[in-house]
PDB file of C-alpha atoms and ligand atoms in Angstrom:
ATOM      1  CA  UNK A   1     -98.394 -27.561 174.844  1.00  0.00           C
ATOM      2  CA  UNK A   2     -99.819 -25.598 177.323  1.00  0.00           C
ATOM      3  CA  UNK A   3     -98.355 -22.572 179.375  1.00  0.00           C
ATOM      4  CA  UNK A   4     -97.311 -25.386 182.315  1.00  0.00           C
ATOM      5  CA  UNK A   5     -95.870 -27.384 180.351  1.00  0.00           C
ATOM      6  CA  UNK A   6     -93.557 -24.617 178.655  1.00  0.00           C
ATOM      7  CA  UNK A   7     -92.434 -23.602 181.671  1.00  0.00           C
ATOM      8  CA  UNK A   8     -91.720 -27.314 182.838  1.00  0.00           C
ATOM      9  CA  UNK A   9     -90.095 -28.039 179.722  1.00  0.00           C
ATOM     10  CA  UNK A  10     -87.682 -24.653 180.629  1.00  0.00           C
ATOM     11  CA  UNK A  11     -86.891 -25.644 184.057  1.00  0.00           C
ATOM     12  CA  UNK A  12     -86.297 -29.586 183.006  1.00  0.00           C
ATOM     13  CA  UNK A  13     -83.342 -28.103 180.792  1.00  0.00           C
ATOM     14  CA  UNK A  14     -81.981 -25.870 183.276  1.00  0.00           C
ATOM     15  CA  UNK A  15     -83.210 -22.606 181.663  1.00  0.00           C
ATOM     16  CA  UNK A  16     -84.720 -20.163 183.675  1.00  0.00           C
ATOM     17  CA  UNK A  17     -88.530 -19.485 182.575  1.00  0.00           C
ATOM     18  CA  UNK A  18     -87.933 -15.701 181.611  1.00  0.00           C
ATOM     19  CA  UNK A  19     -90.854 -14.022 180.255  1.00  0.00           C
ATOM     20  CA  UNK A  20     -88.807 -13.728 177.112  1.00  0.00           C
ATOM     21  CA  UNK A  21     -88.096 -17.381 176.714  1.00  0.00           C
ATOM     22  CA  UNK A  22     -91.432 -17.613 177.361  1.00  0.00           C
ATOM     23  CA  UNK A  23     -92.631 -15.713 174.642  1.00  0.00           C
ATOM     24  CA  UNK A  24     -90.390 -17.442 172.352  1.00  0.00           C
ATOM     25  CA  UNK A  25     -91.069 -20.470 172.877  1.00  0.00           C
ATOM     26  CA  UNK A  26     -94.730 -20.409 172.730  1.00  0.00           C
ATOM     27  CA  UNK A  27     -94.612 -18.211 169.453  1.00  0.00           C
ATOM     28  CA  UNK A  28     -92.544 -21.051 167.908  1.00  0.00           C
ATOM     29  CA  UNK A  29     -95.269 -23.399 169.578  1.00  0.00           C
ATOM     30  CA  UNK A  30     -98.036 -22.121 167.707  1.00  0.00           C
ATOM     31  CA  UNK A  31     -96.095 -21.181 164.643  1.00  0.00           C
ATOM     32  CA  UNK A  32     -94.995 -24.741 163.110  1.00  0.00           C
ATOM     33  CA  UNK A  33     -94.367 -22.963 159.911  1.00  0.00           C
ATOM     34  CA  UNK A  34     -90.623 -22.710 160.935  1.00  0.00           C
ATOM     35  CA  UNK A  35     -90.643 -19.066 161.322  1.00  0.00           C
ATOM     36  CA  UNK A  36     -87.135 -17.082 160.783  1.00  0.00           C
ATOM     37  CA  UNK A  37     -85.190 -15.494 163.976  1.00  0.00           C
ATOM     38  CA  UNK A  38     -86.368 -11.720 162.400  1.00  0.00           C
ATOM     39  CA  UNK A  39     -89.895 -13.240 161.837  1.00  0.00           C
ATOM     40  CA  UNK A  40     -89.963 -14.593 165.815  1.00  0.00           C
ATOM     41  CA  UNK A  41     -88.555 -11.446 167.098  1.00  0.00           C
ATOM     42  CA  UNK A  42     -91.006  -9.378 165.428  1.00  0.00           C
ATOM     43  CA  UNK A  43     -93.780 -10.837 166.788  1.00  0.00           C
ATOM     44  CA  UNK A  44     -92.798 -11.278 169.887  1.00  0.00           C
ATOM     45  CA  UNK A  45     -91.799  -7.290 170.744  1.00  0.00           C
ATOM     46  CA  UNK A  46     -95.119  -7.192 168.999  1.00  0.00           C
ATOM     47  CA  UNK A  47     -96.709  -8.996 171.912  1.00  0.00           C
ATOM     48  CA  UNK A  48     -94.619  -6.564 174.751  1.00  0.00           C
ATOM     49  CA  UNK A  49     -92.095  -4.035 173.030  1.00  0.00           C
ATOM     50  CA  UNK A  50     -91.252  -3.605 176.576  1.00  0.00           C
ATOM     51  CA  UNK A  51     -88.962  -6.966 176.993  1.00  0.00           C
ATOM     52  CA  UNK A  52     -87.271  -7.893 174.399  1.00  0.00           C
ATOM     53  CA  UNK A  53     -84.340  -6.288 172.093  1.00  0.00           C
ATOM     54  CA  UNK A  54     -83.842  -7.752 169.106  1.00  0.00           C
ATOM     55  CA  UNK A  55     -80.702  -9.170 170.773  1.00  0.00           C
ATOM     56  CA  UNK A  56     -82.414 -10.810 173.460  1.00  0.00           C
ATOM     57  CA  UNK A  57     -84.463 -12.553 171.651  1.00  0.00           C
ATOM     58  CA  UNK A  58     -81.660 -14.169 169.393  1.00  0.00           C
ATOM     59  CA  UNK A  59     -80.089 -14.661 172.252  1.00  0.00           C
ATOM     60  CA  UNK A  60     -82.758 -16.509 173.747  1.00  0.00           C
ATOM     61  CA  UNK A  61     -83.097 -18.478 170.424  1.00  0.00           C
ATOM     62  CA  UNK A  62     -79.538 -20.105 170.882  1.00  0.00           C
ATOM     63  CA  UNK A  63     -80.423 -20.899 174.530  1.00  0.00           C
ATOM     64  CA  UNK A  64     -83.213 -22.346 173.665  1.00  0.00           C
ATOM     65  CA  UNK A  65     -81.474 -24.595 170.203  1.00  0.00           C
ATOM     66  CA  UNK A  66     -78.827 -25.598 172.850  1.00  0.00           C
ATOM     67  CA  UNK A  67     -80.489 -26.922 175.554  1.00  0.00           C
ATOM     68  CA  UNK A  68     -82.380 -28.757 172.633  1.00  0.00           C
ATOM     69  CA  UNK A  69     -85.785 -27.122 173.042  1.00  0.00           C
ATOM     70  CA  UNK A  70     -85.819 -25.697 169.776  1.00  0.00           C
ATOM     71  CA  UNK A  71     -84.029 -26.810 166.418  1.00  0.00           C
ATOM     72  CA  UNK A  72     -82.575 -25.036 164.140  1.00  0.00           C
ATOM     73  CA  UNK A  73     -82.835 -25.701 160.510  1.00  0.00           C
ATOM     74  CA  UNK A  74     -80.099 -24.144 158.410  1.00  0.00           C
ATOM     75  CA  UNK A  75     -81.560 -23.447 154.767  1.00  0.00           C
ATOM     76  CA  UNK A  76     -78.519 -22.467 152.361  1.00  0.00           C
ATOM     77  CA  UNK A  77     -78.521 -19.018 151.394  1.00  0.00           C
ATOM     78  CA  UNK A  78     -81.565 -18.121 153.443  1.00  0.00           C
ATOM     79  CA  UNK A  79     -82.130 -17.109 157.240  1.00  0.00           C
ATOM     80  CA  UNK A  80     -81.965 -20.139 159.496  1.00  0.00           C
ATOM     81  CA  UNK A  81     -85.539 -21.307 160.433  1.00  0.00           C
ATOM     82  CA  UNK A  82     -86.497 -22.230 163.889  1.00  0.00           C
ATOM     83  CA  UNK A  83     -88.765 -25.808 165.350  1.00  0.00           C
ATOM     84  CA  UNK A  84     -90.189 -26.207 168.196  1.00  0.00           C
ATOM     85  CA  UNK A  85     -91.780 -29.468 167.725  1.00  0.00           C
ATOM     86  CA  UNK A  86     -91.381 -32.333 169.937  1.00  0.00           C
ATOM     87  CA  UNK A  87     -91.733 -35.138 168.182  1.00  0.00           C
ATOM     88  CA  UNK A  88     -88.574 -35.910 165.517  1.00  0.00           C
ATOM     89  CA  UNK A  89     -88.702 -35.656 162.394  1.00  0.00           C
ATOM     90  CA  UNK A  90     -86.918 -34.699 158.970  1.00  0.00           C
ATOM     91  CA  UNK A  91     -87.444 -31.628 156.969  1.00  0.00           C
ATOM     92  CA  UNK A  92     -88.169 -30.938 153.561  1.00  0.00           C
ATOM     93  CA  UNK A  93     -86.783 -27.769 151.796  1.00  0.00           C
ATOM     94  CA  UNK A  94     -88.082 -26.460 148.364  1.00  0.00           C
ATOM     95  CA  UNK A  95     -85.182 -25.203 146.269  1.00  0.00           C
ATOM     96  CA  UNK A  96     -87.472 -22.518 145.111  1.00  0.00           C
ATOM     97  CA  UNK A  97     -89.827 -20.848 147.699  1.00  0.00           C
ATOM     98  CA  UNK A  98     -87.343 -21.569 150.570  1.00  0.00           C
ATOM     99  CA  UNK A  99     -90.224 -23.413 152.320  1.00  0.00           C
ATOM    100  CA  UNK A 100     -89.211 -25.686 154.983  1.00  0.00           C
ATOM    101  CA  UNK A 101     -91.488 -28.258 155.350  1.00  0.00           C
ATOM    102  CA  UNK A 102     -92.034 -31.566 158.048  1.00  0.00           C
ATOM    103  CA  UNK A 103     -91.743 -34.776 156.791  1.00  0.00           C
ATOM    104  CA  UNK A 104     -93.276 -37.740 159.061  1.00  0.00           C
ATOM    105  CA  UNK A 105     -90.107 -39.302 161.051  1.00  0.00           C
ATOM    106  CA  UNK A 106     -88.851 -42.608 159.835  1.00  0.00           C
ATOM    107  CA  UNK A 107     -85.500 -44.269 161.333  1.00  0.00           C
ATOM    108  CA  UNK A 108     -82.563 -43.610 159.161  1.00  0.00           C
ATOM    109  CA  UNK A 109     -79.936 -46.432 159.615  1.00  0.00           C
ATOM    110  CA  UNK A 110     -76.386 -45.211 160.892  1.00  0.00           C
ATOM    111  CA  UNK A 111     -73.379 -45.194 158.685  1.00  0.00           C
ATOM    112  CA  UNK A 112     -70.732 -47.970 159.529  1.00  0.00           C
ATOM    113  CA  UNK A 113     -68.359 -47.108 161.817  1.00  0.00           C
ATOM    114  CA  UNK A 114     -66.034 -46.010 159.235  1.00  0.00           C
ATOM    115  CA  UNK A 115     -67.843 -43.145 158.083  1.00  0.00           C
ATOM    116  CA  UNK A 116     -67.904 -41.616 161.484  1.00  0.00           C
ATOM    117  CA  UNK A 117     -64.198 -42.433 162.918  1.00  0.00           C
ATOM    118  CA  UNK A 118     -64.388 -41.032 166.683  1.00  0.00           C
ATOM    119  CA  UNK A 119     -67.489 -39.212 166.049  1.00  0.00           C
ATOM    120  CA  UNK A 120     -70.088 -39.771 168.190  1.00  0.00           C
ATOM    121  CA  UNK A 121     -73.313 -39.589 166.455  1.00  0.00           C
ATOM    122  CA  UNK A 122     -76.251 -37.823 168.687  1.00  0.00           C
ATOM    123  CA  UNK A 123     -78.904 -38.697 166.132  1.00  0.00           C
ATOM    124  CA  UNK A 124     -79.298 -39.093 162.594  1.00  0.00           C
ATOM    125  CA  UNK A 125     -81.717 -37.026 160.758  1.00  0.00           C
ATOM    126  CA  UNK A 126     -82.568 -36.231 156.765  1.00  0.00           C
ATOM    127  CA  UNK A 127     -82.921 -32.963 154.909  1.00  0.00           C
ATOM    128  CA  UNK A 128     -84.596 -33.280 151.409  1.00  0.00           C
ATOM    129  CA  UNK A 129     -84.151 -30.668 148.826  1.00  0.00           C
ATOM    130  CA  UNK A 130     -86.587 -30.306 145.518  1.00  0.00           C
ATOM    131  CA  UNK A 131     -89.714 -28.870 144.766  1.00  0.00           C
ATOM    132  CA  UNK A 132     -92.318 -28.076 147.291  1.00  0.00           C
ATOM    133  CA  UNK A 133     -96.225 -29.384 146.581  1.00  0.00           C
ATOM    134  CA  UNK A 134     -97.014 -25.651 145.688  1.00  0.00           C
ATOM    135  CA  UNK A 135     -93.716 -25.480 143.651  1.00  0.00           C
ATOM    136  CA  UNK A 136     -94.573 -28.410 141.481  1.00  0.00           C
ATOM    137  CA  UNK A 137     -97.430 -28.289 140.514  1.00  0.00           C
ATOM    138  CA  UNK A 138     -96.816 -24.874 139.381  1.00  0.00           C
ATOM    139  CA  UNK A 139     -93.662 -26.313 137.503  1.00  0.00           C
ATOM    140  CA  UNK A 140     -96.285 -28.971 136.108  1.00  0.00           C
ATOM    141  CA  UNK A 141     -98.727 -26.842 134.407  1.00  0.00           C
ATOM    142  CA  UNK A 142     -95.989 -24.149 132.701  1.00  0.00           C
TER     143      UNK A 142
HETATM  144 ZN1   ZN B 201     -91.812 -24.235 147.009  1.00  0.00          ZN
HETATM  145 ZN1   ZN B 202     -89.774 -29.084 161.378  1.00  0.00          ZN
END
């Protein structure tokens, strides 16, 4: 995504393209790791200590999660971690290193009505918990 399309994708959800949001969102952009709220601030007042408090910036983050720009993976125990990818898909989270990985997008079929009772479901997405590549293999060889 390039610097256009940030801001279009700002001003298509009714955010205003602050330089802030701006920096945010193209950290997260070119960070697909799904760096922490600390790790995003951090690098952007690295970029210009002059515009953004650490408060801003989180700030900024929960604009951005609700107008559904960004997503927000909750990891138990551990810092939220923070998406910025377009395309859907689920996430895999390694019960050891904390690493939150991608995993490709396949449609998960919605629970019977039941299950849900008035609940309206927006979408319906998987997190898997385990052992990381890394993690395993490490297991593996012990
Ligand atoms: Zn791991
Ligand atoms: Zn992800």
């Amino acid at each position: 995504m390039d610097a256009e399309a940030i801001k279009r994708s700002l001003q298509g959800s009714g955010l205003r393209c602050t330089p802030q949001r701006y920096a945010v969102m193209e950290f997260l952009m070119e960070h697909t790791g799904h760096p922490t709220a600390a790790e995003i601030f951090e690098s952007v007042n690295r970029a210009d200590p002059r515009c953004s408090s650490k408060a801003t910036t989180y700030n900024n983050l929960r604009d951005l999660v609700k107008a559904g720009l960004v997503r927000e993976v909750a990891v138990e125990g551990r810092a939220a971690r923070f998406d910025a990818k377009g395309m859907r898909h689920h996430h895999f989270i390694c019960d050891r290193c904390g690493n939150v990985e991608d995993v490709k997008w396949y449609a998960v079929p919605r629970p019977a009505s039941p299950f849900l009772g008035k609940r309206r479901l927006r979408e319906c997405e998987l997190i898997f918990r385990g052992l990381c590549t890394k993690c395993a293999t490490r297991h593996e060889s012990r």
